[in-house]
mmCIF file of C-alpha atoms and ligand atoms in Angstrom:
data_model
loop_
_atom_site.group_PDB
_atom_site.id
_atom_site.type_symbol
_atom_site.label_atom_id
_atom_site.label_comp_id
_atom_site.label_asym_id
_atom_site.label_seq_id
_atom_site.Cartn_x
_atom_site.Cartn_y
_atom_site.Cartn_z
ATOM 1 C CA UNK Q 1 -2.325 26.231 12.806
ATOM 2 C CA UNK Q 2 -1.666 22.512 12.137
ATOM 3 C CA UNK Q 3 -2.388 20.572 15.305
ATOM 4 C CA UNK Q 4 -1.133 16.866 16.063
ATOM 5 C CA UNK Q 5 -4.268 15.555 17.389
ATOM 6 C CA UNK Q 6 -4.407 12.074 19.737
ATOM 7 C CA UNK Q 7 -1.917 11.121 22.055
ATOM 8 C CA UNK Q 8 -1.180 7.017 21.190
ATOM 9 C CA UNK Q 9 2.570 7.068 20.090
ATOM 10 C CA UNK Q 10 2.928 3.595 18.338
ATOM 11 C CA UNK Q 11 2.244 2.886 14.930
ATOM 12 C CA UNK Q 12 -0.126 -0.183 14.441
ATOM 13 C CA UNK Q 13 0.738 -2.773 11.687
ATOM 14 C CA UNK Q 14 -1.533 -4.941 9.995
ATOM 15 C CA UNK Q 15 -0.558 -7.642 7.624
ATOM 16 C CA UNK Q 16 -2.968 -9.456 4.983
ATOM 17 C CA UNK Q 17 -2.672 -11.629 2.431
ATOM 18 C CA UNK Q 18 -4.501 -11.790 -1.031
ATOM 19 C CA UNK Q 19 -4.724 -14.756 -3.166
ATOM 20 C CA UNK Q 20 -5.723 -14.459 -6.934
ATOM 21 C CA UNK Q 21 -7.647 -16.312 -8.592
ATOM 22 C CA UNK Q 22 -5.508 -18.953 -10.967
ATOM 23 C CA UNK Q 23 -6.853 -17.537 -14.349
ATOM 24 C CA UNK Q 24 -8.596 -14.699 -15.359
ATOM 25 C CA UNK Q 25 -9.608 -15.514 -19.054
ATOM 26 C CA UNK Q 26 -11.380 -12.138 -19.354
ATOM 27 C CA UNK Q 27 -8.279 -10.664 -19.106
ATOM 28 C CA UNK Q 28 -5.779 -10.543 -22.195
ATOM 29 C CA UNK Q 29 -2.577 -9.782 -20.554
ATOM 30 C CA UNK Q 30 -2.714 -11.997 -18.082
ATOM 31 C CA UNK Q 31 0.808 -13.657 -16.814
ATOM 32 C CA UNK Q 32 -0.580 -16.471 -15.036
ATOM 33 C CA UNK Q 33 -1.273 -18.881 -17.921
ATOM 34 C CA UNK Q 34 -4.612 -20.952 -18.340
ATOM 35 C CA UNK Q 35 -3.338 -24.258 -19.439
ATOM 36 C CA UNK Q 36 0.035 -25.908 -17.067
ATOM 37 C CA UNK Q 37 -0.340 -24.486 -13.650
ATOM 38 C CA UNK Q 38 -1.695 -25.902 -10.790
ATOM 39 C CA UNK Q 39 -2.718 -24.810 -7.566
ATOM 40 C CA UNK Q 40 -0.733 -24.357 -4.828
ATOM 41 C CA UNK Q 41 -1.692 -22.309 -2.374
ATOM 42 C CA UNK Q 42 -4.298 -23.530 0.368
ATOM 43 C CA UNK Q 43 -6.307 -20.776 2.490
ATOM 44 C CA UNK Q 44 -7.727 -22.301 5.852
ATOM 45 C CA UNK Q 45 -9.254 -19.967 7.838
ATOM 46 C CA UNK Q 46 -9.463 -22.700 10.915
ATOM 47 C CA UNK Q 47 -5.642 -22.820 11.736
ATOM 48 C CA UNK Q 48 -4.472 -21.200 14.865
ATOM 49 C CA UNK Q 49 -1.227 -20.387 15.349
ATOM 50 C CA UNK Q 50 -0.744 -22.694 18.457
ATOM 51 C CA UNK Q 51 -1.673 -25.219 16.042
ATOM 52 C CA UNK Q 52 0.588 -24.028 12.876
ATOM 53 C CA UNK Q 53 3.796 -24.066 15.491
ATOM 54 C CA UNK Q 54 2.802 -27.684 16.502
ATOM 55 C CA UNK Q 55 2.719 -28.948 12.927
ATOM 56 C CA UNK Q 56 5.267 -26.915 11.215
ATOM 57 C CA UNK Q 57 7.855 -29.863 11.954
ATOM 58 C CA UNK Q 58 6.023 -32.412 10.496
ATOM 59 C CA UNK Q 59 4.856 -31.004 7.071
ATOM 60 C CA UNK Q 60 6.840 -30.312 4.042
ATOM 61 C CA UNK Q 61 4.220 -27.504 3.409
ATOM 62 C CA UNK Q 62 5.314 -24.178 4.314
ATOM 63 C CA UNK Q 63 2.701 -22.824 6.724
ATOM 64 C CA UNK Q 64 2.165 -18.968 7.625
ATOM 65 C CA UNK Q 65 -0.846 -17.453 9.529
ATOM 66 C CA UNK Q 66 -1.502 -13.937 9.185
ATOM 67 C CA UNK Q 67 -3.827 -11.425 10.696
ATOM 68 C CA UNK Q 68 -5.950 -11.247 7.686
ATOM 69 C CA UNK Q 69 -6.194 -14.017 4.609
ATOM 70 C CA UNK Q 70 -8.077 -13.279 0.886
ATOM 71 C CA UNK Q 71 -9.047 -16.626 -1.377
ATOM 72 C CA UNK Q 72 -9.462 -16.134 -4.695
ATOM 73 C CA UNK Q 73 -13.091 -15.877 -4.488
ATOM 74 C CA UNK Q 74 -12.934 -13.073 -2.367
ATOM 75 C CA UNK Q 75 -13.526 -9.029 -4.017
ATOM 76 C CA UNK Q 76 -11.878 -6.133 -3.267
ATOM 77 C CA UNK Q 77 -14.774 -4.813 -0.874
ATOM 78 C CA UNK Q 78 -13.936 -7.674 1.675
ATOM 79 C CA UNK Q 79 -10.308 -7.102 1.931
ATOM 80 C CA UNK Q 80 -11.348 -3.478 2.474
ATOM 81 C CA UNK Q 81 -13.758 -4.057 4.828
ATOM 82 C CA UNK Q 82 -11.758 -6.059 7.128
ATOM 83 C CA UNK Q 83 -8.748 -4.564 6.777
ATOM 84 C CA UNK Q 84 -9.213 -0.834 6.049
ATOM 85 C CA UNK Q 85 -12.841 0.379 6.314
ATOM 86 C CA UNK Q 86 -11.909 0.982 10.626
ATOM 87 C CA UNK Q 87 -8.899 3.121 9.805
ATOM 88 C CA UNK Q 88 -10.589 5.344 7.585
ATOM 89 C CA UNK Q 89 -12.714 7.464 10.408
ATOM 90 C CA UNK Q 90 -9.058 8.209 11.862
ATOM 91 C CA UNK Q 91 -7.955 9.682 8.931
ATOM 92 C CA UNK Q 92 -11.273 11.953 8.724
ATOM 93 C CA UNK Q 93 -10.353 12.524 12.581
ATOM 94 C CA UNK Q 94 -6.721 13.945 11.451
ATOM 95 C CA UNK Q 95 -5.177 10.686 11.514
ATOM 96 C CA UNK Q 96 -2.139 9.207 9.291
ATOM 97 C CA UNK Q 97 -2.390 5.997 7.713
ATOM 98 C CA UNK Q 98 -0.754 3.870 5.223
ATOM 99 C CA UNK Q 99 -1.740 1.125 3.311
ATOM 100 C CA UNK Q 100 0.289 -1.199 0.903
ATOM 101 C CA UNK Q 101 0.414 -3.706 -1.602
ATOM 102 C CA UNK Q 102 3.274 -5.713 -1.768
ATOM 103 C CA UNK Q 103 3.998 -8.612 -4.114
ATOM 104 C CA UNK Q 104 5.570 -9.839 -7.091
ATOM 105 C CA UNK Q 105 4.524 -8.283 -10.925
ATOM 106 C CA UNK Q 106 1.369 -9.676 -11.905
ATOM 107 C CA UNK Q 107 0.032 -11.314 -8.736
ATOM 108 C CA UNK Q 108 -2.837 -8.561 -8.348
ATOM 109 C CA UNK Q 109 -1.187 -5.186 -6.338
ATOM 110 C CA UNK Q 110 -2.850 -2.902 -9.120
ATOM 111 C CA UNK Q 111 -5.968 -4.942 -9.381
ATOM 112 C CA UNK Q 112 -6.006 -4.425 -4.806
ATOM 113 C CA UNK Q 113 -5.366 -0.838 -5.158
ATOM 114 C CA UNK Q 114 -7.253 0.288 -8.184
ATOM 115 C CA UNK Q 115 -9.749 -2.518 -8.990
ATOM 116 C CA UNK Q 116 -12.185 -2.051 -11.783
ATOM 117 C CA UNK Q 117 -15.699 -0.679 -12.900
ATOM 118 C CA UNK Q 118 -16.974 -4.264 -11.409
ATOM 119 C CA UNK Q 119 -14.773 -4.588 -8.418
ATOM 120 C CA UNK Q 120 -13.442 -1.165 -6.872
ATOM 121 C CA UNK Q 121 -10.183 -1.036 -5.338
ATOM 122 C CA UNK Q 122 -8.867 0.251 -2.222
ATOM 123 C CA UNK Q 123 -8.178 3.513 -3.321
ATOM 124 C CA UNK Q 124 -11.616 4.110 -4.651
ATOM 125 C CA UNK Q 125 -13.307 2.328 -1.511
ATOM 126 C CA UNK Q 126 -11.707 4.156 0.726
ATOM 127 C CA UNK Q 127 -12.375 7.686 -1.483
ATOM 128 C CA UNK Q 128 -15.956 6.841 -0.979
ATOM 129 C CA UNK Q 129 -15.752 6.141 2.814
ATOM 130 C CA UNK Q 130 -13.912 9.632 3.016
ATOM 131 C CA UNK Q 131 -16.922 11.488 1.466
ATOM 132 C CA UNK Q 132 -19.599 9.143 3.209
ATOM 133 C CA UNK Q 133 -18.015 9.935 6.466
ATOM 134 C CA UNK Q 134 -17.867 14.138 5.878
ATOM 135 C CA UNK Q 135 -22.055 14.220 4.515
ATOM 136 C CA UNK Q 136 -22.681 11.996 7.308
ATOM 137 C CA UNK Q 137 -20.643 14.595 10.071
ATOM 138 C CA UNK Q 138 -22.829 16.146 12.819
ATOM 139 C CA UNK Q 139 -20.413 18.583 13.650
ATOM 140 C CA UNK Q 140 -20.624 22.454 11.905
ATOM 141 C CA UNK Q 141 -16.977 21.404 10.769
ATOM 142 C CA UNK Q 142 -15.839 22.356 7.440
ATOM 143 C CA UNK Q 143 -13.806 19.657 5.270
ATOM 144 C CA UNK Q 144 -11.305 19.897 2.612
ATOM 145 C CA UNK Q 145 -10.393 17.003 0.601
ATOM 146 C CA UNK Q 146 -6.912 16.710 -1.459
ATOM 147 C CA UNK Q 147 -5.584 14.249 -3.696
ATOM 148 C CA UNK Q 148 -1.875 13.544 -5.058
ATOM 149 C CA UNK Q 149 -0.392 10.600 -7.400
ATOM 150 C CA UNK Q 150 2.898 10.489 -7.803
ATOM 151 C CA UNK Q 151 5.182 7.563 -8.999
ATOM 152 C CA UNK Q 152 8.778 6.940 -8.061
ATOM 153 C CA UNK Q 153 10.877 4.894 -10.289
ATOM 154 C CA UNK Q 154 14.572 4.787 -10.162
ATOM 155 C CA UNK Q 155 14.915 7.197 -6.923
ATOM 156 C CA UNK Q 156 13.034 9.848 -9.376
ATOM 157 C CA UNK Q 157 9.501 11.265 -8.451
ATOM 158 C CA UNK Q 158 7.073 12.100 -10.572
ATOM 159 C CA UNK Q 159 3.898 13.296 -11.439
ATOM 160 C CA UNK Q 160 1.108 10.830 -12.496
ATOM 161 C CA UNK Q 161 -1.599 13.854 -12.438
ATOM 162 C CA UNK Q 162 0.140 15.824 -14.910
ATOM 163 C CA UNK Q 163 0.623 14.991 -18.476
ATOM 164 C CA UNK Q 164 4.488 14.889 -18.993
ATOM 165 C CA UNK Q 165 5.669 15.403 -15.616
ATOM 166 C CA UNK Q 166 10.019 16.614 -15.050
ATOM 167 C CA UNK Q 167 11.316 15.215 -11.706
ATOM 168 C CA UNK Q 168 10.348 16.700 -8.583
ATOM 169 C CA UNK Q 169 12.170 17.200 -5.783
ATOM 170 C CA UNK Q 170 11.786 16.776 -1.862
ATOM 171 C CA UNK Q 171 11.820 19.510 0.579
ATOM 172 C CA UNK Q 172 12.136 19.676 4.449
ATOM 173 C CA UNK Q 173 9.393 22.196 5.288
ATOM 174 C CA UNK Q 174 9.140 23.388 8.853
ATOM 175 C CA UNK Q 175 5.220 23.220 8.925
ATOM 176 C CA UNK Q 176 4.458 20.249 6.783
ATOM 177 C CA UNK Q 177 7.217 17.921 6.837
ATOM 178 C CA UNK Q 178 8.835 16.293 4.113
ATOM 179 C CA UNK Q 179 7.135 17.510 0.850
ATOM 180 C CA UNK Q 180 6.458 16.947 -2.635
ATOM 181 C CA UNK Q 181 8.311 20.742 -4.261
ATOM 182 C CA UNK Q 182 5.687 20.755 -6.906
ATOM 183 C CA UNK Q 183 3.659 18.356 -7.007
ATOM 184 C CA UNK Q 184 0.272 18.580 -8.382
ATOM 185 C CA UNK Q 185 -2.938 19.026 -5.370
ATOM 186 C CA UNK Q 186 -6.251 18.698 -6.460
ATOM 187 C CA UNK Q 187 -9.005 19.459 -4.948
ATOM 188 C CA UNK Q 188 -12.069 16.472 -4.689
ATOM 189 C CA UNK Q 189 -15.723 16.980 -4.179
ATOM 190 C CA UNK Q 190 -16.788 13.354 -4.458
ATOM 191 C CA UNK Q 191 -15.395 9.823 -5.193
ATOM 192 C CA UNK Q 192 -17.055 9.522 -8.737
ATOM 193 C CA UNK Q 193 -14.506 10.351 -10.907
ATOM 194 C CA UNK Q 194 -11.607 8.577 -9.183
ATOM 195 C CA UNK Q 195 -11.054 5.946 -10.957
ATOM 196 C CA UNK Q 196 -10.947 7.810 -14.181
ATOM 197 C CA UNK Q 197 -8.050 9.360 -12.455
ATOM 198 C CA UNK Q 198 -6.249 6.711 -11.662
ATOM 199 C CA UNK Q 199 -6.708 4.713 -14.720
ATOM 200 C CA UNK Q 200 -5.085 7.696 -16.614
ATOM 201 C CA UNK Q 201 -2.351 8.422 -13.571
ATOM 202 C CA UNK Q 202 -1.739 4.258 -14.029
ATOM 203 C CA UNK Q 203 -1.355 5.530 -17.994
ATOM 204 C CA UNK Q 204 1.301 7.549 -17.163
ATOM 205 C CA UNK Q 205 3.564 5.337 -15.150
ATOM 206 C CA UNK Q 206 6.878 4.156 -16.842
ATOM 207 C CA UNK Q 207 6.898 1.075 -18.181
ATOM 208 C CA UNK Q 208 9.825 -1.336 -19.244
ATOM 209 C CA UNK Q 209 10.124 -2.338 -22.952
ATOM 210 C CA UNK Q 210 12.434 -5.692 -22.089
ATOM 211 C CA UNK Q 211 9.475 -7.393 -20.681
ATOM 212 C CA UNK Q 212 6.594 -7.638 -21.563
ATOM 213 C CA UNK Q 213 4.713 -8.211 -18.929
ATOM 214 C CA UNK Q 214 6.453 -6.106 -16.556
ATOM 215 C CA UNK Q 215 4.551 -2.788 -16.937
ATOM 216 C CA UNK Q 216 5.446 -0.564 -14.234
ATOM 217 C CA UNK Q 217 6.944 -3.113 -12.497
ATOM 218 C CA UNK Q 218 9.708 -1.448 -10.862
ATOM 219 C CA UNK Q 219 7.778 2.016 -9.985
ATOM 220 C CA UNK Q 220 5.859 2.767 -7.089
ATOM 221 C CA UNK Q 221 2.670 4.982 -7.210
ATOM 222 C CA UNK Q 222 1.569 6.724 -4.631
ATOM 223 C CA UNK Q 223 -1.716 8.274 -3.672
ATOM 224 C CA UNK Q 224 -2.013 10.641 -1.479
ATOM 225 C CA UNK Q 225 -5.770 11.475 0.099
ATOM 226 C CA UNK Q 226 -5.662 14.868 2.860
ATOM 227 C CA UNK Q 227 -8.088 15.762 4.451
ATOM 228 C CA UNK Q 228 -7.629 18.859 6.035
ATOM 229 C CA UNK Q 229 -10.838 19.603 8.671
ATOM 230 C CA UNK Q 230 -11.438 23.075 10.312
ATOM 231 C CA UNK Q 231 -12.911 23.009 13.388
ATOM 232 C CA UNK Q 232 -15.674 25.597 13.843
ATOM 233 C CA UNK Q 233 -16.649 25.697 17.670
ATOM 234 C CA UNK Q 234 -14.577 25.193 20.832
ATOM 235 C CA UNK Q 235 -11.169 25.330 19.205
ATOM 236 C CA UNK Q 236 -12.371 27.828 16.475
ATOM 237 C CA UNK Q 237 -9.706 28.319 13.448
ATOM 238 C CA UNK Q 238 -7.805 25.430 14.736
ATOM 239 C CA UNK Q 239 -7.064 22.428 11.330
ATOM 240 C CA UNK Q 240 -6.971 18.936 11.672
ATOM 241 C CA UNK Q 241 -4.693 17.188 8.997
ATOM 242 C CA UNK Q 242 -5.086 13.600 8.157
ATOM 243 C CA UNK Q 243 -3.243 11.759 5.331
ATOM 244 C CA UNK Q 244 -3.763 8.494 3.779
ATOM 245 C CA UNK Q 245 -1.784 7.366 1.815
ATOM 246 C CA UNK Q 246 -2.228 4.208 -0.711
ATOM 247 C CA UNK Q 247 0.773 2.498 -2.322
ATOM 248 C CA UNK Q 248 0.835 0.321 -5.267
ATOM 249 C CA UNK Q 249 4.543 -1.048 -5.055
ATOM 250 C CA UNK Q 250 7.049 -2.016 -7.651
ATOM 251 C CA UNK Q 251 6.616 -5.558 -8.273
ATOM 252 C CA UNK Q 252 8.723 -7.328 -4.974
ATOM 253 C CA UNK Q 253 11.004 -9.873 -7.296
ATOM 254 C CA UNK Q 254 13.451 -7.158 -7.249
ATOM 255 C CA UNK Q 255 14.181 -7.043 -3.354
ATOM 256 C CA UNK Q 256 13.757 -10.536 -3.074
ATOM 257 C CA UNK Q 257 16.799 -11.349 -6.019
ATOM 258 C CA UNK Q 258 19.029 -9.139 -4.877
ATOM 259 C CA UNK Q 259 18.421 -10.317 -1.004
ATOM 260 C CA UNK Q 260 18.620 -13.548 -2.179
ATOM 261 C CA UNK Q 261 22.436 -12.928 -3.413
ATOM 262 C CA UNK Q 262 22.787 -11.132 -0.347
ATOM 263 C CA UNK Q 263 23.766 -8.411 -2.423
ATOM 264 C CA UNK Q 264 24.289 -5.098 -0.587
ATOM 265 C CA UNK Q 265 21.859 -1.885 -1.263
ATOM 266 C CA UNK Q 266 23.291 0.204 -3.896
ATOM 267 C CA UNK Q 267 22.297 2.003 -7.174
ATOM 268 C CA UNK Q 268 21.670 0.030 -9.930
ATOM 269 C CA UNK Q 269 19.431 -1.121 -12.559
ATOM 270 C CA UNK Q 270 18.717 -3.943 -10.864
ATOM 271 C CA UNK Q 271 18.403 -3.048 -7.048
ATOM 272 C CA UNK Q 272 15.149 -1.134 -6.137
ATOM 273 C CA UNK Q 273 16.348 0.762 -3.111
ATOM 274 C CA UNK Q 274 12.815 2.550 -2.448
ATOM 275 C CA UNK Q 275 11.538 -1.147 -1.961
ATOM 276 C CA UNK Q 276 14.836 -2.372 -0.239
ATOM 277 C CA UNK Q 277 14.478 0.632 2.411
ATOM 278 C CA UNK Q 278 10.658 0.136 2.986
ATOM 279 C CA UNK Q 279 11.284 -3.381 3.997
ATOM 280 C CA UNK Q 280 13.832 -2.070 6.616
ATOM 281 C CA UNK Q 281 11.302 0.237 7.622
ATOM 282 C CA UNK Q 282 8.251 -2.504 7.667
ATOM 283 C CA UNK Q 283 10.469 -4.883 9.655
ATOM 284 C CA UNK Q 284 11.640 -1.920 12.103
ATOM 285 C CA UNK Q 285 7.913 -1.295 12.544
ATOM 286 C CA UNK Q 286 7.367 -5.100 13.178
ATOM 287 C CA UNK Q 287 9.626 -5.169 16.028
ATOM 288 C CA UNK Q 288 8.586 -1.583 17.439
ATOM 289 C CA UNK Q 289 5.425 -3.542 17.867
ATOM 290 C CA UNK Q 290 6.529 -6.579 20.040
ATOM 291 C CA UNK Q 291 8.896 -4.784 21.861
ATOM 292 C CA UNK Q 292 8.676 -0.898 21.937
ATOM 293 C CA UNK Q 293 10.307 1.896 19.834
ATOM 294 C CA UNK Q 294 12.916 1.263 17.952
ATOM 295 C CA UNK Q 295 14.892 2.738 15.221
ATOM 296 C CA UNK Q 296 12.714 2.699 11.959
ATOM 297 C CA UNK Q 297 15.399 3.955 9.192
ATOM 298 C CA UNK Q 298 13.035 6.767 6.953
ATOM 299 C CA UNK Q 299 16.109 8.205 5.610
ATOM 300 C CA UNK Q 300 17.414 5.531 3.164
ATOM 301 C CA UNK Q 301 15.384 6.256 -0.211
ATOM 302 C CA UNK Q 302 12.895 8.642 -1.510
ATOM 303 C CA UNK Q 303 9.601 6.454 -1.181
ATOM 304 C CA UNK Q 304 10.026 6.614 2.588
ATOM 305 C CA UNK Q 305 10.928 9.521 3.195
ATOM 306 C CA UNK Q 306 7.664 10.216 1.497
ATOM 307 C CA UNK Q 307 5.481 7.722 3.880
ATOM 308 C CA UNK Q 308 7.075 8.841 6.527
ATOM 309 C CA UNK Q 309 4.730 10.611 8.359
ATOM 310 C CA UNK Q 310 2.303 8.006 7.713
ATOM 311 C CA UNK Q 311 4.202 5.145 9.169
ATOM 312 C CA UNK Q 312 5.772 6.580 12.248
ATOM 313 C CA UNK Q 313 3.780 8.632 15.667
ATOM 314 C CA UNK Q 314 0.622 7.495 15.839
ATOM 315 C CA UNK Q 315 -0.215 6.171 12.267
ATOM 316 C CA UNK Q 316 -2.268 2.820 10.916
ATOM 317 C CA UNK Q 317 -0.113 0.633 8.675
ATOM 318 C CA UNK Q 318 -1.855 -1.910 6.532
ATOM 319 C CA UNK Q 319 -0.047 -4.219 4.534
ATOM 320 C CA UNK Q 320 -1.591 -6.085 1.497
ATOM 321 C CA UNK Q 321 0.670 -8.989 0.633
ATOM 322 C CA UNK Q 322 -0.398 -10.173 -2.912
ATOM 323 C CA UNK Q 323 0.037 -13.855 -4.359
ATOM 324 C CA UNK Q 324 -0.877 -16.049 -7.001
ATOM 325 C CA UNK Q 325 -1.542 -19.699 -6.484
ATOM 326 C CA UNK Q 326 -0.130 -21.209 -9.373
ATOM 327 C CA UNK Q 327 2.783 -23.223 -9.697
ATOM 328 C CA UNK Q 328 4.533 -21.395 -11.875
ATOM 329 C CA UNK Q 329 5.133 -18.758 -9.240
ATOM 330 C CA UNK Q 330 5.703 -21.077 -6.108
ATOM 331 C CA UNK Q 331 9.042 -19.029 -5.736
ATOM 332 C CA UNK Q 332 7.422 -15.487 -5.704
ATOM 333 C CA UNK Q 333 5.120 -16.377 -3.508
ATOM 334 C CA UNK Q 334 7.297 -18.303 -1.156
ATOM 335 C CA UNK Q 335 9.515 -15.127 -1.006
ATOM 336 C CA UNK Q 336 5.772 -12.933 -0.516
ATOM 337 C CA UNK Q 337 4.723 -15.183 2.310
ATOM 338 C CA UNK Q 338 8.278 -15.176 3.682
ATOM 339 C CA UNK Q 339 8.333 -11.154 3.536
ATOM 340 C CA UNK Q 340 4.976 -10.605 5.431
ATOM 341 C CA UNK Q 341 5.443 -13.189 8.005
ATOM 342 C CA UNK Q 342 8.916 -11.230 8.672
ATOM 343 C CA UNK Q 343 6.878 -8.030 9.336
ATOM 344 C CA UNK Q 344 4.316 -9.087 11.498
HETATM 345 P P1 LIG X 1 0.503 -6.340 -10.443
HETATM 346 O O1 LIG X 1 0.027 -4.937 -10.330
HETATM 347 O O2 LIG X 1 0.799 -6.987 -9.124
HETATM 348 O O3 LIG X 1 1.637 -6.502 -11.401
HETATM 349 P P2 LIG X 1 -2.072 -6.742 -11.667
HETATM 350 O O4 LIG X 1 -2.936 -6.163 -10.607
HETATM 351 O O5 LIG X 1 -1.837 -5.890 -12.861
HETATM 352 O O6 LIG X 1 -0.692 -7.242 -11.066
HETATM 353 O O7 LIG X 1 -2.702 -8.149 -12.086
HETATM 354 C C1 LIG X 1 -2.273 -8.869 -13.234
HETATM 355 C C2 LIG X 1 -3.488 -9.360 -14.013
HETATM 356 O O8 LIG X 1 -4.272 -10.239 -13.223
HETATM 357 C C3 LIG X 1 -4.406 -8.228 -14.432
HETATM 358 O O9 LIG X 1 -4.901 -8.512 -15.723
HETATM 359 C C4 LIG X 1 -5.535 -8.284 -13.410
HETATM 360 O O10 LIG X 1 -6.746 -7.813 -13.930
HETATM 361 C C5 LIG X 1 -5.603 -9.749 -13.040
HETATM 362 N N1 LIG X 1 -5.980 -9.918 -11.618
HETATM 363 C C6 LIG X 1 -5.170 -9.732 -10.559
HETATM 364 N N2 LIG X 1 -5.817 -9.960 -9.397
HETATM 365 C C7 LIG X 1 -7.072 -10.283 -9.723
HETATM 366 C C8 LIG X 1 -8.240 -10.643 -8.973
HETATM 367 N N3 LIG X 1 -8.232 -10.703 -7.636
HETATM 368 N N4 LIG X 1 -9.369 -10.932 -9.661
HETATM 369 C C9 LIG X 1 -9.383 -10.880 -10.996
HETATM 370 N N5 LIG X 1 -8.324 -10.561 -11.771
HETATM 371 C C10 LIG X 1 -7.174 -10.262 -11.155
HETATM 372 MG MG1 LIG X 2 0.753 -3.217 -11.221
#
């Protein structure tokens, strides 16, 4: 038997921002150019919001204050710490949770989520809080840990565990929800090799020949950690689910052109409606946390039907807004700042 465990109905939503650094030489693909950009974004963590409402007539600078705020200096181990590390013992606890990085292509989501040898990403940080938490459980509890990575691009799942992956297909099943019809499981034993995975799963995504720059710009990938944990006492036989999952989105300049011509949500090359419906969902959320439940629209595209569980009943939502500070992307980033400020 799977048992909903905790009784808090509201989902919680957290909203950060991440700032990249201006350059990364190191890097060879690298959209943000060396030479002709400036900086343009200022991180101060002393503002107030009392204080940002007082000024924000008197400035030409666009001001936003957010629950959490990333400088370019900052690794991927503080933006998890801050921002993740407390919603990871849920999950272990049978717990949903959802975490996020939104922005536009190139201004770090991929670098957030999957990080490198040097600087781990969320996915991998939280992997190894997963496993740190089950060796370090008093209880005679036995643990199961599951991973998934799929990718959705164009409203078509697939695959990113197996080699050359069809499209799958969702199903409505009466014990576990919305699910994945085929979709690859595997079983983890310990963090280490995650990021091999990913790296090859990131391999696998489609990208788009047109630009060059753009690699898997307009798919999402999803990861999917379970952990399934069977209670061995009191409630003997009796599973705990909990599901995190981690979301590298397509890159944002799609919703924000076609909101921009206040074009309506249809299909198209153009029109991401995965990332068009999320943002319905996100702002839904937003609201259901000022002023009670409200209607949060899961139905819309295949992405969140897929999150669903994880950002509706009781579940953590984190949201990872990433920017760049250089000039050349003052618009992006306006329309990033503008999209997490909405949600909050
Ligand atoms: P996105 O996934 O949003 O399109 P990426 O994560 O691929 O963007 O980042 C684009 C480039 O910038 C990559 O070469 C990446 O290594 C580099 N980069 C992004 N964020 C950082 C960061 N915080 N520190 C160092 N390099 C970064
Ligand atoms: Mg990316």
């Amino acid at each position: 038997t799977i048992r909903a465990p905790a009784k808090k109905q509201t989902t919680t939503l957290t909203v950060a921002v991440k700032c990249r650094p201006l350059s990364q030489r190191a890097c060879g693909r690298d959209i943000v150019r060396v030479k002709n950009n400036k900086e343009v974004v200022v991180l101060d963590p002393d503002l107030s919001k009392d204080y940002l409402d007082r000024i924000q007539n008197r400035t030409k600078e666009k001001k936003y204050c957010f629950d959490h705020a990333f400088g370019p200096q900052s690794t991927n181990l503080d933006t998890y710490q801050k921002c993740i590390s407390t919603i990871i013992s849920g999950v272990v606890q049978g717990l949903n949770a959802t975490v996020f990085a939104y922005g536009s292509t190139g201004s770090g989501k991929t670098y957030t989520m999957v990080g490198t040898q040097h600087d781990p990403g969320l996915m991998v940080l939280s992997l190894h809080t997963i496993f740190d938490l089950i060796r370090r459980d008093k209880s005679s509890d036995e643990f199961e840990v599951t991973c998934s990575y799929l990718e959705v691009y164009n409203e078509v799942i697939y695959d990113l565990l197996e080699k050359s992956s069809g499209s799958l297909e969702l199903r409505e099943d009466p014990e576990h929800g919305i699910v994945v019809a085929g979709l690859r499981c595997i079983k983890v034993h310990s963090a280490d090799k995650i990021l091999e995975l990913l790296n090859l799963g990131n391999s696998r995504r489609k990208t788009e020949s047109t630009e060059a720059n753009a690699t898997s710009s307009r798919s999402h990938a999803v990861l999917e950690i379970t952990v399934r944990r069977k209670q061995r006492n009191k409630y003997k036989n009796q599973v705990m689910r909990g599901k995190l999952a981690l979301v590298d989105l397509a890159g944002s300049e799609r919703a924000s052109e076609t909101n921009s011509t206040g074009q309506k949500l249809r299909d198209g090359a153009n029109i991401n409606r995965s990332l068009l419906a999320l943002a319905n969902c996100i702002n839904a959320l937003g609201k259901q946390q000022k002023r009670g439940l409200v209607y949060v629209p899961y139905r819309n595209s295949k992405l969140t039907r897929i999150l669903k569980d994880g950002l509706s009943g009781n579940s953590q939502t984190v949201m990872v807004a990433t920017i760049s500070p250089a000039d050349s992307q003052y618009h992006h980033t306006v329309n990033t700042l503008k999209y997490a400020d909405r949600a909050k």
